[in-house]
Amino acid sequence: MTAQTVAEIVRLGPVIPVLAFESVEQGENVSRALHAGGVKVLEITLRTEAGLKAIERASQLAEDIVVGVGTITKPEQCALAKKAGARFGVSPGLTKDMHQAAQDAGLPLLPGVMTPTDIIVALELGYEIVKFFPAQPAGGVPMLQAFHGPFPTLKFCPTGGITAESAPTFLALPNVVCVGGSWLTPKSALAAQNWDEVTRLARAASELAPPAR
């Protein structure tokens, strides 16, 4: 996989699944099922102890898979995730220390923003694409439409509360490059180890119309 920058990675598919695994084995099964459905980019979060090992395992599943690390909340997590095989990082927020740690680790970062002040900080640090989080609670589509006026060049990956039904509305916005979501891995399917259902949902997500930009 040749994608190296966040700008390249977010264009590999309209939906980036946000994943939290109870075990490394579950992570491998789900990652394989998602890839079988055409999803090439995964965000495996550090919300569980299995996170780093799951990133390592998933990154070895296929040549065209791009595994990112999610829920980076501490600067030191950037180097750990990079060592585990993460190709990019996603954070719920942004500080100068986290920005510098990602730079030092060689880990492209998709930082989270929620307010205009957050956005201005991200722009000052040179970011052109950011994560809008938590998207739905923070105002959803109307908020992104409002951001487009004062920040016309900034692109967003909204994440948080987005569903299969609402994703197309977000993807239709001129400042949205992709969406993040957890609906591809429903708890019921994971509990039943129904990997075929995960693949079905992944295929449907992969077939969503990508932003025409």
Coordinates of N, CA, C and O in Angstrom, one line a residue, residues 12 25 35 115 121-122 130 147 150 163 191 196 207:
L12 N -9.0 6.3 0.7 CA -9.0 4.9 0.3 C -10.4 4.2 0.5 O -10.6 3.1 0.1
E25 N -7.3 -12.1 19.2 CA -7.9 -13.1 18.3 C -9.2 -12.4 17.7 O -9.4 -12.5 16.4
H35 N -11.8 -6.5 5.9 CA -11.0 -6.4 4.6 C -11.6 -7.2 3.5 O -11.6 -6.8 2.3
T115 N -14.5 22.5 18.3 CA -14.8 23.9 18.4 C -14.0 24.7 17.4 O -12.9 24.3 16.9
V121 N -6.2 26.1 16.3 CA -5.0 25.5 16.8 C -4.5 24.4 15.7 O -3.3 24.4 15.4
A122 N -5.4 23.6 15.2 CA -5.0 22.6 14.2 C -4.4 23.2 13.0 O -3.4 22.8 12.4
V130 N -8.9 17.1 9.6 CA -9.1 16.8 11.0 C -10.3 15.9 11.2 O -11.1 15.7 10.3
F147 N -19.1 25.4 9.8 CA -17.6 25.5 9.7 C -17.1 25.8 8.4 O -16.0 26.4 8.2
P150 N -16.1 29.9 7.6 CA -14.9 30.5 8.1 C -13.6 29.6 7.8 O -12.5 30.2 7.9
T163 N -24.3 6.7 11.7 CA -24.9 5.4 11.4 C -24.8 5.2 9.9 O -24.5 6.1 9.1
A191 N -20.3 -10.8 19.4 CA -20.6 -11.8 20.4 C -20.9 -13.2 19.8 O -20.5 -14.2 20.3
D196 N -19.3 -13.2 8.9 CA -20.0 -12.9 7.6 C -20.9 -11.7 7.6 O -21.0 -10.9 6.7
E207 N -19.4 0.5 -0.5 CA -20.1 0.9 -1.7 C -20.8 2.2 -1.6 O -21.5 2.7 -2.6

